Each structure stands twice: as C-alpha cells, then as structure tokens.
Short mmCIF file of C-alpha atoms and ligand atoms in Angstrom, two decimals:
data_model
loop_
_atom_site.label_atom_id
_atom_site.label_comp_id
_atom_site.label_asym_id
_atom_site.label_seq_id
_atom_site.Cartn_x
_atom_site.Cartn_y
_atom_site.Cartn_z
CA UNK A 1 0.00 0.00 0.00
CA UNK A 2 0.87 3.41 -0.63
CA UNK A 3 1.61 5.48 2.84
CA UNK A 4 0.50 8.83 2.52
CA UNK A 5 3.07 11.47 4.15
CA UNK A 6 1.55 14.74 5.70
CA UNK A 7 4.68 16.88 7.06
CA UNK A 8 6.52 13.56 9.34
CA UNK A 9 3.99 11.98 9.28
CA UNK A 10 3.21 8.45 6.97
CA UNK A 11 -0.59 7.30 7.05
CA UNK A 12 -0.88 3.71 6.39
CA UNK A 13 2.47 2.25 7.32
CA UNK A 14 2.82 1.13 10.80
CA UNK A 15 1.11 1.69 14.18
CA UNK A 16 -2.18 3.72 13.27
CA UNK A 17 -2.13 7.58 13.96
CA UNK A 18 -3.70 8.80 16.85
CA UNK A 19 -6.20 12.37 15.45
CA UNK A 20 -8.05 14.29 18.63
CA UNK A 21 -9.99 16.88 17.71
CA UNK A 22 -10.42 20.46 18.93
CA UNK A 23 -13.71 20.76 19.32
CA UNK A 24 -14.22 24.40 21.10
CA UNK A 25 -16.57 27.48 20.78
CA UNK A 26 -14.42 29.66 21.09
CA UNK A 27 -10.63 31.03 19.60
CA UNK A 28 -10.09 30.82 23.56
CA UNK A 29 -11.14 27.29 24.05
CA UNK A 30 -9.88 26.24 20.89
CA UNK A 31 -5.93 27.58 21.87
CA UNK A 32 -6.33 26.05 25.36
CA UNK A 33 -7.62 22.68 23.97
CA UNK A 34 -3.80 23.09 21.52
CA UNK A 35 -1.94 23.52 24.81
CA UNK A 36 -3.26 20.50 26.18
CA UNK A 37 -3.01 18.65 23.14
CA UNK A 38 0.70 19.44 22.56
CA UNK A 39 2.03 17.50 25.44
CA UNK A 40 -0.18 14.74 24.54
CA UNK A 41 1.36 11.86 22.42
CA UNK A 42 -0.80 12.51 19.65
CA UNK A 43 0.22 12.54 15.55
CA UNK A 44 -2.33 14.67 14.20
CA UNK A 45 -5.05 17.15 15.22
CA UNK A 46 -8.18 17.92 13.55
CA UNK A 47 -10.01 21.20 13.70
CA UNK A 48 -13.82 20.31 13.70
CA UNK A 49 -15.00 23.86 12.52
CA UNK A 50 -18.56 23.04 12.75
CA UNK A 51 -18.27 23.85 16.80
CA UNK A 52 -16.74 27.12 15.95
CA UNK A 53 -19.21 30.28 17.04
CA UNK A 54 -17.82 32.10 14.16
CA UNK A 55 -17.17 29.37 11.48
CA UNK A 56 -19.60 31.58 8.65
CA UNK A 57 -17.02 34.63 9.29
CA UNK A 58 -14.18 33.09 7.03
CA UNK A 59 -11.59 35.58 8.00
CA UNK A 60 -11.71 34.87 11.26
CA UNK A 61 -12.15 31.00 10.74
CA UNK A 62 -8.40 31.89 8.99
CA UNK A 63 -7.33 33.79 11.88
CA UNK A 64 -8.28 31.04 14.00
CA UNK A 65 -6.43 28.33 11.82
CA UNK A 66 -3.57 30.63 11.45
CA UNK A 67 -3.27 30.59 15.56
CA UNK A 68 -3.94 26.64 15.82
CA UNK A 69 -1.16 26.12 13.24
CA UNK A 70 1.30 28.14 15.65
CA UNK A 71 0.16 25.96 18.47
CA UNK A 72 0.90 23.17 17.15
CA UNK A 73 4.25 23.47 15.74
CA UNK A 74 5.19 20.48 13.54
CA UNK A 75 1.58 18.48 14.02
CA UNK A 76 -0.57 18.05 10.73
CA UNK A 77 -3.33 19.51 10.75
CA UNK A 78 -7.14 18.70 9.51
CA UNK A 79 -9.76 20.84 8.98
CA UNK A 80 -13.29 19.50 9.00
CA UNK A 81 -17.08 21.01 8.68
CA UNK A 82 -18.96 18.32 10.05
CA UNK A 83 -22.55 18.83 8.82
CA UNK A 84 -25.75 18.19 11.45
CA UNK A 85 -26.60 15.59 8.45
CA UNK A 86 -23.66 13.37 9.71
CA UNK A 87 -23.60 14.13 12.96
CA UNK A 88 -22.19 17.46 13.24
CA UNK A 89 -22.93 20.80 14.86
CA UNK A 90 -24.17 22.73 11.96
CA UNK A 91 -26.51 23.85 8.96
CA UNK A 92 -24.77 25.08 6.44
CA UNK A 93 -25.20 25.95 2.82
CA UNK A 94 -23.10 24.14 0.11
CA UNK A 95 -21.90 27.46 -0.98
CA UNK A 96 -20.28 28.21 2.26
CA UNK A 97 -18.87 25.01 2.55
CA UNK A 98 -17.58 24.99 -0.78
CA UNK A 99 -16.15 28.52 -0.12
CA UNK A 100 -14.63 28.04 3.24
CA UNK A 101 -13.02 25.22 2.17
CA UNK A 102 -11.08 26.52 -1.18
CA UNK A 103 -10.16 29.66 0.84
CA UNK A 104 -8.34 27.52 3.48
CA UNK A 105 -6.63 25.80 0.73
CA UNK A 106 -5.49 28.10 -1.63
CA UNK A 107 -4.24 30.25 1.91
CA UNK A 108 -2.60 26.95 2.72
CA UNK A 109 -3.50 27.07 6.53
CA UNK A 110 -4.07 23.19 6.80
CA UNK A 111 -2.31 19.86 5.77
CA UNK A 112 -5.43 17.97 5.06
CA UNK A 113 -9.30 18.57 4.60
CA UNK A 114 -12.45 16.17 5.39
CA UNK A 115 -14.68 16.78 2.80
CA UNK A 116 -17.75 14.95 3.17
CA UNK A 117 -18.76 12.02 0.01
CA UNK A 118 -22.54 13.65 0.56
CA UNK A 119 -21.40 17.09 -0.86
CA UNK A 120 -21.06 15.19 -4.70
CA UNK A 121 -18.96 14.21 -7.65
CA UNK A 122 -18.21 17.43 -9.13
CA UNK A 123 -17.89 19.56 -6.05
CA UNK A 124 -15.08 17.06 -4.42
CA UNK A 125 -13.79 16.99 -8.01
CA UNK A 126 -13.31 20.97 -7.40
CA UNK A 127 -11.73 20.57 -4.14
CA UNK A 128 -9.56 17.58 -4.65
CA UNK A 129 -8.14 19.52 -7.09
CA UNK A 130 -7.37 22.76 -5.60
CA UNK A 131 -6.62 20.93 -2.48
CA UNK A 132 -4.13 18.93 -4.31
CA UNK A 133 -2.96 22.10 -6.30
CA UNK A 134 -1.98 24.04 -2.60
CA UNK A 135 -0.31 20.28 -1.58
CA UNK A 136 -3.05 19.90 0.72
CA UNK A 137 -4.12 16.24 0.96
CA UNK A 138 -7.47 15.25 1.23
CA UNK A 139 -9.81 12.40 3.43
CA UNK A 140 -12.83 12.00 1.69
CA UNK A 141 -15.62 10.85 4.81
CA UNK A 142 -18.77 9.41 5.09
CA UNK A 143 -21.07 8.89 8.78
CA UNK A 144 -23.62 6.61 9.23
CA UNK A 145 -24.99 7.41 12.97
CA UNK A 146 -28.09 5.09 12.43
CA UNK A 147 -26.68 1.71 10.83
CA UNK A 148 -23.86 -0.46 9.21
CA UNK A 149 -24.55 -0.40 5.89
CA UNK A 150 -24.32 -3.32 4.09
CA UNK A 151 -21.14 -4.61 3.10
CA UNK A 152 -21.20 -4.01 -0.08
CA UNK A 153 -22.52 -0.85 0.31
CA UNK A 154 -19.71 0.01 2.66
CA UNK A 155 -17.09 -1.08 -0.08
CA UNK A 156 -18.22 0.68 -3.10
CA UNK A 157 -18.37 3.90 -0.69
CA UNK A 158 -15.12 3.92 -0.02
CA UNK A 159 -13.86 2.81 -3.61
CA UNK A 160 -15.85 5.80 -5.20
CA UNK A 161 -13.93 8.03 -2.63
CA UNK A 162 -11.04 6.68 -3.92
CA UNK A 163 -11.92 6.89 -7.41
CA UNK A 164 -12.41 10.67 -6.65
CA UNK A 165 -8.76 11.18 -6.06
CA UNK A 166 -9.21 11.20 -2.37
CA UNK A 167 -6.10 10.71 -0.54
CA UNK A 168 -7.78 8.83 2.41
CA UNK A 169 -11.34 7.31 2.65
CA UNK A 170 -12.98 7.07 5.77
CA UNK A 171 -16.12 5.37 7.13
CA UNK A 172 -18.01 5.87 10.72
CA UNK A 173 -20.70 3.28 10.63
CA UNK A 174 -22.87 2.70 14.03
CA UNK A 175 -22.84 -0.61 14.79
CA UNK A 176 -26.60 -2.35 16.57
CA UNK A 177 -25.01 -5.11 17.68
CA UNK A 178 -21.45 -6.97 17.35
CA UNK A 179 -22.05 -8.67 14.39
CA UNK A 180 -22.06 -5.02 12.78
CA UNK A 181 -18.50 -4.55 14.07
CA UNK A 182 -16.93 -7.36 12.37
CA UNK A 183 -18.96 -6.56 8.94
CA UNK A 184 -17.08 -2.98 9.26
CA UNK A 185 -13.57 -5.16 10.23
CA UNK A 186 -14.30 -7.12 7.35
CA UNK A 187 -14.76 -4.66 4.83
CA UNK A 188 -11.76 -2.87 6.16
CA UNK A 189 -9.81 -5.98 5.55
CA UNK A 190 -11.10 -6.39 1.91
CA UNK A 191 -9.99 -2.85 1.33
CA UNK A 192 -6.53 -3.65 2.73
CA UNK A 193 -6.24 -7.46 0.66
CA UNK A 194 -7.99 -6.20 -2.34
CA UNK A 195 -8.55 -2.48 -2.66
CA UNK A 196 -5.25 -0.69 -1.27
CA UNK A 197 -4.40 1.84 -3.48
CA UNK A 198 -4.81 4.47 -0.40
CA UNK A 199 -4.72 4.11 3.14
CA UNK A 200 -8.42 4.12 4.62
CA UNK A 201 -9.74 5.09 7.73
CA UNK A 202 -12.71 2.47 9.55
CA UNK A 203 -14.70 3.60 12.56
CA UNK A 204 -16.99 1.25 13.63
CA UNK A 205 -18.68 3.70 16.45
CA UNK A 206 -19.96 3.52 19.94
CA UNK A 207 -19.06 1.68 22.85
CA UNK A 208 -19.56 -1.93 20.93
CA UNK A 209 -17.51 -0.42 18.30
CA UNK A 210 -14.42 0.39 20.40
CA UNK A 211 -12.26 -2.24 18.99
CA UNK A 212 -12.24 -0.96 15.58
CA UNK A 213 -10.45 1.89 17.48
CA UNK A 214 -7.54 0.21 18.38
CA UNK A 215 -7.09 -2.57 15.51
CA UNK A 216 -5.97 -0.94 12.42
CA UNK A 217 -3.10 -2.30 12.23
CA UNK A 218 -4.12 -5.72 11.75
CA UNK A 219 -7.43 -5.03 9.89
CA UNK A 220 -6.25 -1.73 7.66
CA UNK A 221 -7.36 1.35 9.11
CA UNK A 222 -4.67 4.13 9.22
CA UNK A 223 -5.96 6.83 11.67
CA UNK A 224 -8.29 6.17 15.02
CA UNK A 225 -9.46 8.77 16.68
CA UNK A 226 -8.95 9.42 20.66
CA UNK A 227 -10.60 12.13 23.00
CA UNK A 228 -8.01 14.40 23.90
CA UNK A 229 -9.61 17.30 25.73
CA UNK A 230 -13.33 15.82 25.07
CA UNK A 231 -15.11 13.34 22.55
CA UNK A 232 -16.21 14.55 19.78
CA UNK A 233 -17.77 11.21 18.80
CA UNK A 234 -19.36 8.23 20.22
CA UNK A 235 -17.09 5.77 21.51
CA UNK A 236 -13.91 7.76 21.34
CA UNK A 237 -11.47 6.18 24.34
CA UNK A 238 -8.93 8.45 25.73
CA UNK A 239 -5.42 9.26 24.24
CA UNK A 240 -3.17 7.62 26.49
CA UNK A 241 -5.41 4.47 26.48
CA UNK A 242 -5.51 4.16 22.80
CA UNK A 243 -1.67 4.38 22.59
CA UNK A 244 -1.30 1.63 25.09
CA UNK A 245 -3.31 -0.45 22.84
CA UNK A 246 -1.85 0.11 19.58
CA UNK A 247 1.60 -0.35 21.10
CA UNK A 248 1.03 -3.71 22.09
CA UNK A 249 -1.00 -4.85 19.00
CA UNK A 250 2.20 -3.12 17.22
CA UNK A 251 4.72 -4.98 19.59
CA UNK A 252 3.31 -8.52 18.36
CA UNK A 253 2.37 -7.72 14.89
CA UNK A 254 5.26 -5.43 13.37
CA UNK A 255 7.29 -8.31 12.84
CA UNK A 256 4.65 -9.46 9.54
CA UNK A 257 4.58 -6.16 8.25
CA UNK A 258 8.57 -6.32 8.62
CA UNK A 259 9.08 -9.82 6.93
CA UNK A 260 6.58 -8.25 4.17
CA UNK A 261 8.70 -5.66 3.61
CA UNK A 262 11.92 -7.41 3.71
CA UNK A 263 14.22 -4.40 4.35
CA UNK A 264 17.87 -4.94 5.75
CA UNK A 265 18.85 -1.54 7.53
CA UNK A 266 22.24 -1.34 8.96
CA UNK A 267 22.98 1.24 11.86
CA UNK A 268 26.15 1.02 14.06
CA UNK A 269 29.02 4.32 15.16
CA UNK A 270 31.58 5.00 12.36
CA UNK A 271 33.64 2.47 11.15
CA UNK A 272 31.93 -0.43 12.18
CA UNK A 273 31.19 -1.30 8.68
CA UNK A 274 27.77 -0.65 7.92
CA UNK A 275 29.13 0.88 4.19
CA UNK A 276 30.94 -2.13 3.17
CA UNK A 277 28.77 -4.84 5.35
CA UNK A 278 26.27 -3.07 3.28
CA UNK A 279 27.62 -3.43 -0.62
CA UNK A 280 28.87 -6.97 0.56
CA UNK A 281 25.51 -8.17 1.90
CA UNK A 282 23.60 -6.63 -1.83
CA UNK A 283 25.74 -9.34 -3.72
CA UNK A 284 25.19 -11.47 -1.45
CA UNK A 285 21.39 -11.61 -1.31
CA UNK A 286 20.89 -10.06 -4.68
CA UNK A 287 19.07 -7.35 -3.29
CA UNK A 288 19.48 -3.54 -4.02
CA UNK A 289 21.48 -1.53 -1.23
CA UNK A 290 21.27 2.39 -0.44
CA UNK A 291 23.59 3.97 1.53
CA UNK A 292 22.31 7.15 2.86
CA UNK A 293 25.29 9.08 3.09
CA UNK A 294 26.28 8.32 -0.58
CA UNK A 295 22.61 8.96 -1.26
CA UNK A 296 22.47 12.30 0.45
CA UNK A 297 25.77 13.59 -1.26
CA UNK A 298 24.03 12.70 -4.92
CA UNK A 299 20.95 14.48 -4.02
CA UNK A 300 22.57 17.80 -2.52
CA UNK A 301 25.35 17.44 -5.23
CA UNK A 302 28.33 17.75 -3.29
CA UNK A 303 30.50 16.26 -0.50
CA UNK A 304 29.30 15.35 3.26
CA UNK A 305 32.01 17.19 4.42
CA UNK A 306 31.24 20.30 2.74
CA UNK A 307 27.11 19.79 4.08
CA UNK A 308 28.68 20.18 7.71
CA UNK A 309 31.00 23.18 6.81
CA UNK A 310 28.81 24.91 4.73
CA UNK A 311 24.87 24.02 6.02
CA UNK A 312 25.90 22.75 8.73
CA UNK A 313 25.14 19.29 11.13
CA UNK A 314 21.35 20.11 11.73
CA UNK A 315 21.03 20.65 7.78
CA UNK A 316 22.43 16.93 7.15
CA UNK A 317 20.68 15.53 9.94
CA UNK A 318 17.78 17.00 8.31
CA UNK A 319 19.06 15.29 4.62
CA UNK A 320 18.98 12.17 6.76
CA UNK A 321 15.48 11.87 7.85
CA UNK A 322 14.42 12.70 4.55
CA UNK A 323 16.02 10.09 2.66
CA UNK A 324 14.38 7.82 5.42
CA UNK A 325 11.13 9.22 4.37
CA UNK A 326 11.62 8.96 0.51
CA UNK A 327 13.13 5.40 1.34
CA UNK A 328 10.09 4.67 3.76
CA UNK A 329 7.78 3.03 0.98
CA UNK A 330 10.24 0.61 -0.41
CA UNK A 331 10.90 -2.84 -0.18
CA UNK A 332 13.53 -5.89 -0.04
CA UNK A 333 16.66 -3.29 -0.02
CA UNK A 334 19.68 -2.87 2.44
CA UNK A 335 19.76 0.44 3.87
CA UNK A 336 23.26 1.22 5.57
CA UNK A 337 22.90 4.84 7.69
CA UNK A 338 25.16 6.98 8.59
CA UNK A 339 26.52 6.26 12.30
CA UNK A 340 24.38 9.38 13.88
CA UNK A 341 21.35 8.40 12.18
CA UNK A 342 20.03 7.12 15.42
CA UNK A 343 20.03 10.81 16.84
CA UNK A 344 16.69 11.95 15.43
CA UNK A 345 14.01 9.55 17.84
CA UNK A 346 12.03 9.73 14.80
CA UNK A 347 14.69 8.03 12.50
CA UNK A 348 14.82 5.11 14.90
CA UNK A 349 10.76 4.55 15.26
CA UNK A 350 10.77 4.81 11.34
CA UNK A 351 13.62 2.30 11.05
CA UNK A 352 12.09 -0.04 12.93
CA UNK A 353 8.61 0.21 10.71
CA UNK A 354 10.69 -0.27 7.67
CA UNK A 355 12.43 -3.72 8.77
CA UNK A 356 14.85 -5.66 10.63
CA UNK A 357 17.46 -2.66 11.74
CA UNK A 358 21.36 -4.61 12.57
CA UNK A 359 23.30 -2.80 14.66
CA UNK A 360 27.08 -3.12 14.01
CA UNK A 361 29.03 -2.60 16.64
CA UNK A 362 32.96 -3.02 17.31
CA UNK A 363 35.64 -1.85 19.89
CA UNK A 364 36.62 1.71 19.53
CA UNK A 365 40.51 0.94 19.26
CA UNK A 366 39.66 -1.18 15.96
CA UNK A 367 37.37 1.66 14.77
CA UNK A 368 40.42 4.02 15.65
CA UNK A 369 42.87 1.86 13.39
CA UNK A 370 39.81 1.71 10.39
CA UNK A 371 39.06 5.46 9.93
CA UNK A 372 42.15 6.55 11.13
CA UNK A 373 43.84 7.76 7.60
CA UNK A 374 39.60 8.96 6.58
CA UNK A 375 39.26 12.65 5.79
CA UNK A 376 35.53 11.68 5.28
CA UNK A 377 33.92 12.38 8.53
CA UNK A 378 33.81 15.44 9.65
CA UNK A 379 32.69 14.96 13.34
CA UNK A 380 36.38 12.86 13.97
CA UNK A 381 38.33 14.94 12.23
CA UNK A 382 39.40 17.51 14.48
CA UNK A 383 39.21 14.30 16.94
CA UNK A 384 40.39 11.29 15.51
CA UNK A 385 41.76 9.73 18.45
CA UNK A 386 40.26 6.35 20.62
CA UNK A 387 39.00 8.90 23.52
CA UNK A 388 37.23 10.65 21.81
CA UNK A 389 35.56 7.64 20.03
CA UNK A 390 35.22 5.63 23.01
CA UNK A 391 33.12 8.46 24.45
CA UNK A 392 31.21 9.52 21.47
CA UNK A 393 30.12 6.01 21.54
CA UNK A 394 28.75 5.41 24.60
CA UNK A 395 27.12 8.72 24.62
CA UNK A 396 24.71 6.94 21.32
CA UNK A 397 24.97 3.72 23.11
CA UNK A 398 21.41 3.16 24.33
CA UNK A 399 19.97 5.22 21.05
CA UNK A 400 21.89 2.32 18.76
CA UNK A 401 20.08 -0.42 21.33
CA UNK A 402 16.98 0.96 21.28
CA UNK A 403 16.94 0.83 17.26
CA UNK A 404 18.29 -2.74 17.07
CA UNK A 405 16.85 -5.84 16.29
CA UNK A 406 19.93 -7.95 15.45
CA UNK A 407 23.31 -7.29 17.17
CA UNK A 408 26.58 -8.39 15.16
CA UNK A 409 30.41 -7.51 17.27
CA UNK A 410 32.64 -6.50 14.15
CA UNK A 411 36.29 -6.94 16.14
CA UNK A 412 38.45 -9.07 13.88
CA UNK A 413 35.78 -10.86 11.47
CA UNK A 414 36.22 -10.54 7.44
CA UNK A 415 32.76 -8.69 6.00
CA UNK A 416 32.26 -12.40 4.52
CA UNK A 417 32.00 -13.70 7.91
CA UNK A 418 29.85 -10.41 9.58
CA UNK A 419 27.32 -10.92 6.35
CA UNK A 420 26.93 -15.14 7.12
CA UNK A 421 26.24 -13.84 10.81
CA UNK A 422 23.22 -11.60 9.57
CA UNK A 423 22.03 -14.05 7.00
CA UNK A 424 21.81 -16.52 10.09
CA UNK A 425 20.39 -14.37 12.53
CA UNK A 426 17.94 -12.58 10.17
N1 ADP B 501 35.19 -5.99 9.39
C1 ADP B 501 36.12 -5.20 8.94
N2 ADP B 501 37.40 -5.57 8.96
C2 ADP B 501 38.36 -4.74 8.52
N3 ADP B 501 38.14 -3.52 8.01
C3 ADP B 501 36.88 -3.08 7.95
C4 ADP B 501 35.81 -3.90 8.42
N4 ADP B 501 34.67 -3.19 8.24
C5 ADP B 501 35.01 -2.02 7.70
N5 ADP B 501 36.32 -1.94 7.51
C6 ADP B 501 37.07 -0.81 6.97
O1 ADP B 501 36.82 0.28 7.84
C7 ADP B 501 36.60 1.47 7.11
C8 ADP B 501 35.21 2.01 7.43
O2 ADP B 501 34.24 1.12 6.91
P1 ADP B 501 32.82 1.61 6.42
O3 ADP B 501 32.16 0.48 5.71
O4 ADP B 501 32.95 2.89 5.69
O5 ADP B 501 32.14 1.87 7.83
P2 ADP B 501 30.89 2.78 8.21
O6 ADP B 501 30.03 2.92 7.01
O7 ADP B 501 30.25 2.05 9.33
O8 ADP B 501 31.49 4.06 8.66
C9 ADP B 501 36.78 1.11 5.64
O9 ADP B 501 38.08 1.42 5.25
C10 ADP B 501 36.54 -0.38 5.61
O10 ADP B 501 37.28 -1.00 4.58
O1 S3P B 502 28.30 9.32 13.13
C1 S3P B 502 28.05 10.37 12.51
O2 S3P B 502 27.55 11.36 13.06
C2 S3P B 502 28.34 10.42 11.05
C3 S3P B 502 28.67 9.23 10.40
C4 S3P B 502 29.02 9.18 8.99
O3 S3P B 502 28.64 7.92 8.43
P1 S3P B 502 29.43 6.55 8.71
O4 S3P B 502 28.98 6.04 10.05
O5 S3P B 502 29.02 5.63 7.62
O6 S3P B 502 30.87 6.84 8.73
C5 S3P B 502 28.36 10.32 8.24
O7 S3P B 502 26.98 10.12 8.19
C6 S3P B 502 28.64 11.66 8.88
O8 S3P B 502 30.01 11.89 8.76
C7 S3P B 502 28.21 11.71 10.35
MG1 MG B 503 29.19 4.53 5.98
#
C-alpha cells in the first residue's frame, strides 16, 4: 500500500495515527484545547469547525487556523465542517462550505481537509483539485450514525472516494449489535487485501464499536481517533489508552509487516562497517542496497564534508530523515545509515517500521585503526583519536540499542564472515 506522508507523518504504514480533535466554541477554548493537546502523544489534530461560534465569518475561521497552526508546531493539521446531516454541529449551505473550504486551501493554513462524500462528484472533483494544487491532501468521509450499511454498500463507498482522487477514505458506521463490528472489520480488511491503493480510515462507532479503534493495524485502518480534551464522537477512548493499545497490537504484529517488507537496515558508530557490510551483503542476497550518506551527497550534489561546513550538522541531519522518508515506501533493499542516524528519535521509530534494523558494533581501538587515515567524517576529524571515540560512543549507546533488532560484534571478522552472521540471525 501506498503510505500517505503529511509533514513527518506516513498514514498507512505502521502503528495507526492517533487524530483528537479540537472541538471548542471559542478562539479561547480552541488555543487552550492546543496547549493540552501538545504534550499529549498525539500525531495529528483535527479542527472540527462546525463547533466554531464564528465558522460563517471566514476571516476569522483563517485567523483562527492561522493561531492553531502556531500551536501546534510540527503536528498536521485537519480541517473538517462536520454537517448536522452526519452528525455534526451545523446547517450550512453548500456554498459556504464549498467557499470556506477553497479559501483555506489556496491560503494553505491546513495539511489535510475532510470533505464529506454527501457534498457530490463534481464539487469534491473541485476541491480535490485545488486541495491537491496548494499540496493539501485530502480524506474523503462518510457517517452513518443510524446503521452499518451493508457490506457491499460500505465497499463501493469507499472505492468511489477513492476513485475521486481522495487521498484517504474514511467510514463511521454505528454498529446495533457486534455482528455489525466485524462486517465494518471485514470490509476494512477487503480494502486492505484487495482495494489498497490508499490508506483508509474504519470507525466502527460507539461503545460496541471500540475495537475498531484500536485494531488498524491488523485489519487496515490508518488513523483512530482518541478524545483528547473531550469526545467529539461516540465511543472515542482516551489518548493515552488508545496508545497503550496500539503499542502492544504493534509490539506482536510489526514483525509481519517487517518480513513483508523485507528491508535490511544497517545502523552502528563510524567504522563499524555498515558501508561495506552493506555493498557486501547486496551481492550477497541479490538485493538492491542504499547507503544514505552516498545517497544524500548525490541528491545535494556535493560532498558530506562540505554539508557540515557549509549548512551545517542540523542541515544533514535534516538530509537524513528525509532520505528515510523517501526510502520509507520501499521494499527488499539494504539500507546502511550513517553512524548518527540514530540521533533523530524519529529516525529510529521509522527504522524499525521499515524492517529488521542490525546494529554493528565493534571496539573503539579497531574503529580508531579503520578510519584513522579517513578525511571523510567530519565529526572525527578535528578528533580522531580512541577517547574521543570511546566516548562519542557510549554517549549513542542506548539510542543504537533501542533501534536494534539484530546485534553483530565486528572486532576481527572478514565482511564475509559479519554478512553469514546476519544471513543466520535474520
Ligand atoms: N570488518 C572489517 N574488517 C576490517 N576492516 C573493515 C571492516 N569493516 C570495515 N572496515 C574498513 O573500515 C573502514 C570504514 O568502513 P565503512 O564500511 O565505511 O564503515 P561505516 O560505514 O560504518 O562508517 C573502511 O576502510 C573499511 O574498509
Ligand atoms: O556518526 C556520525 O555522526 C556520522 C557518520 C558518517 O557515516 P558513517 O557512520 O558511515 O561513517 C556520516 O553520516 C557523517 O560523517 C556523520
Ligand atoms: Mg558509511
């Protein structure tokens, strides 16, 4: 399936996002619910501008987007009119809508819009399209607060959002009774087996329906919703306890997705051998390997050495996450990082999404003797001597053993004999 990326963000690979949604009257309650938000371990936030007194009054709808997008610093952002028709707060006239909407987009003041399927063909047509144009991505959503639909029903709903260029479908269906909940799982694992062109998103709502909340991982549903400051829809469990429960389904299952996916990603300090290990282990297998350094100095055209001097280490540190990202959607290659990839927390959850991660390691006097004569890295070469090494290293210690999976010691083995090792332990 193809992950969709909104700022870090990647919908549809790994754990299922967490959304809460401010939900206030008020600019006031709106900022306050961002405060408490922020601290919260939540991926995305979603403005539902149906509560909002002044939500006809576009300028200050834009004032008050302008402010949330402040608040919440690097967070994506959705912005959603929820009509009373599907279980929103308000009447308003498909003109408005339609207006609101392309204003916020072509002001660029969210990352992704809910545009209801109700509103018609040509209308999303129009928005897709401008949303798409401002690189705005777009959920198309339908709510059922009565029923389940019918399971074919449900399925050619969410392949006609698809076929409208939506980015992400999603369904809230109210189950009557528990054999309604595992229609909606079903469908949502058709869509996954048979239909996964996007990422969708399932709700199955209400209190029976609380398990669709937490099981998109295994059944296909890329975003649940959580109550962060208060519910804004039936059956919503709180923040914390939804992450608890994705972690664990995540903890078990990850290793599927992983084997699916195939990837080899080698991490270690410098020197340990990740470059070579890396070209070695590609001839080996007969499987493509990308080594992000060498990757990073093709893209920016020049030297790592001159991205430190010149942009400096929070530039290439920057380069590095990014290739992650671009490299985030493939499968059955070796990756080999460069030794501080594990610095960026995010680099090491993403890692461990994309497959098995190998950590490298070896004694600091051997790494001392390998990159001794190097001019190539720039963090040892005003302090290429074992001390420095020694301490370097166990300062990214416990970041490189959080990351790994497999651990291979280096210290006097051939790359032949370090590549059998992973082959046998992989
Ligand atoms: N197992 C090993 N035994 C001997 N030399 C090695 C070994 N692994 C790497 N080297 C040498 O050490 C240097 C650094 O290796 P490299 O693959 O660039 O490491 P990294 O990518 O981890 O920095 C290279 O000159 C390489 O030939
Ligand atoms: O450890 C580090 O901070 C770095 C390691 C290097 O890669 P290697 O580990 O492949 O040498 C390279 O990415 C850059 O010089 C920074
Ligand atoms: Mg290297």
């Amino acid at each position: 399936m193809k992950c969709v990326r909104v700022k870090n963000i990647r919908l549809g690979c790994g754990k299922p996002k967490i959304c809460t949604s401010l939900v206030g009257k008020s600019e006031n309650e709106v900022i306050k619910e961002c405060e408490k938000i922020y601290s919260m371990d939540v991926d995305i936030v979603e403005l539902r501008c149906d509560f909002y007194e002044y939500i006809k009054d576009i300028t200050k709808v834009c004032d008050l987007l302008d402010k949330i997008k402040k608040n919440l610093n690097e967070k994506p952002l959705i912005f959603t009119i929820r009509s009373k028709e599907e279980g929103g707060e308000i009447n308003i006239s498909e003109n408005e809508y339609i207006d609101l909407y392309k204003n916020i987009c072509e002001k660029k003041l969210t990352d992704i819009i809910d545009v209801e399927l109700r509103v018609g063909d040509e209308k999303i047509k129009e928005l897709v399209e401008i949303a798409h144009n401002n690189d705005i991505k777009v959920i198309i959503s339908k709510h059922d607060f009565e029923k389940t639909p019918s399971k074919s029903e449900m399925i050619e709903d969410l392949i006609k959002m698809q076929k409208l260029n939506g980015d992400i479908p999603k369904l809230a269906v109210m189950p009557n009774d528990y054999i309604d909940v595992i229609k909606l799982l079903e469908v949502t694992s058709i869509m996954k087996e048979k239909y996964n062109e996007t990422p969708i998103i399932t709700i199955s709502m209400g209190t029976k329906g609380i398990i669709s909340r937490m099981s998109g991982q295994i059944f296909g549903s890329c975003l649940t919703f959580a109550s962060g400051t208060k519910a804004s829809a039936p059956g919503q469990i709180e923040v914390e306890d939804l992450d608890i429960s994705l972690e664990i389904i995540n903890k078990y299952y990850k290793e599927e997705i992983n084997l699916q996916k195939n990837n080899i990603i080698l991490i270690g300090f410098m020197g340990t051998g990740k470059s070579s290990v890396s070209k070695k282990l590609s001839e080996v297998l007969k499987m493509k390997s990308i080594d992000t350094d060498q990757y990073i100095e093709r893209k920016e055209n020049t030297t790592i050495d001159k991205i430190f001097s010149v942009n400096g280490e929070e530039y290439f540190r920057k380069c590095e996450k990014d290739v992650l990202l671009e490299l985030s959607n493939e499968k059955n290659i070796i990756i080999s990082g460069g030794g501080g990839i594990v610095i960026k927390e995010e680099n090491i959850k993403l890692m461990k999404e994309m497959g098995k991660v190998i950590l490298l390691t070896a004694s600091s006097n051997i790494i001392y003797k390998r990159v001794k004569h190097s001019k190539d890295r720039p963090i040892l070469n005003d302090n290429m001597n074992e001390e420095y090494i020694s301490t370097l290293m166990k300062k990214r210690e416990e970041r490189y053993l959080q990351a790994a999976d497999i651990i291979i010691n280096t210290d006097n083995k051939s790359i032949e004999k370090i590549c059998e090792e992973i082959i046998n332990k992989l």
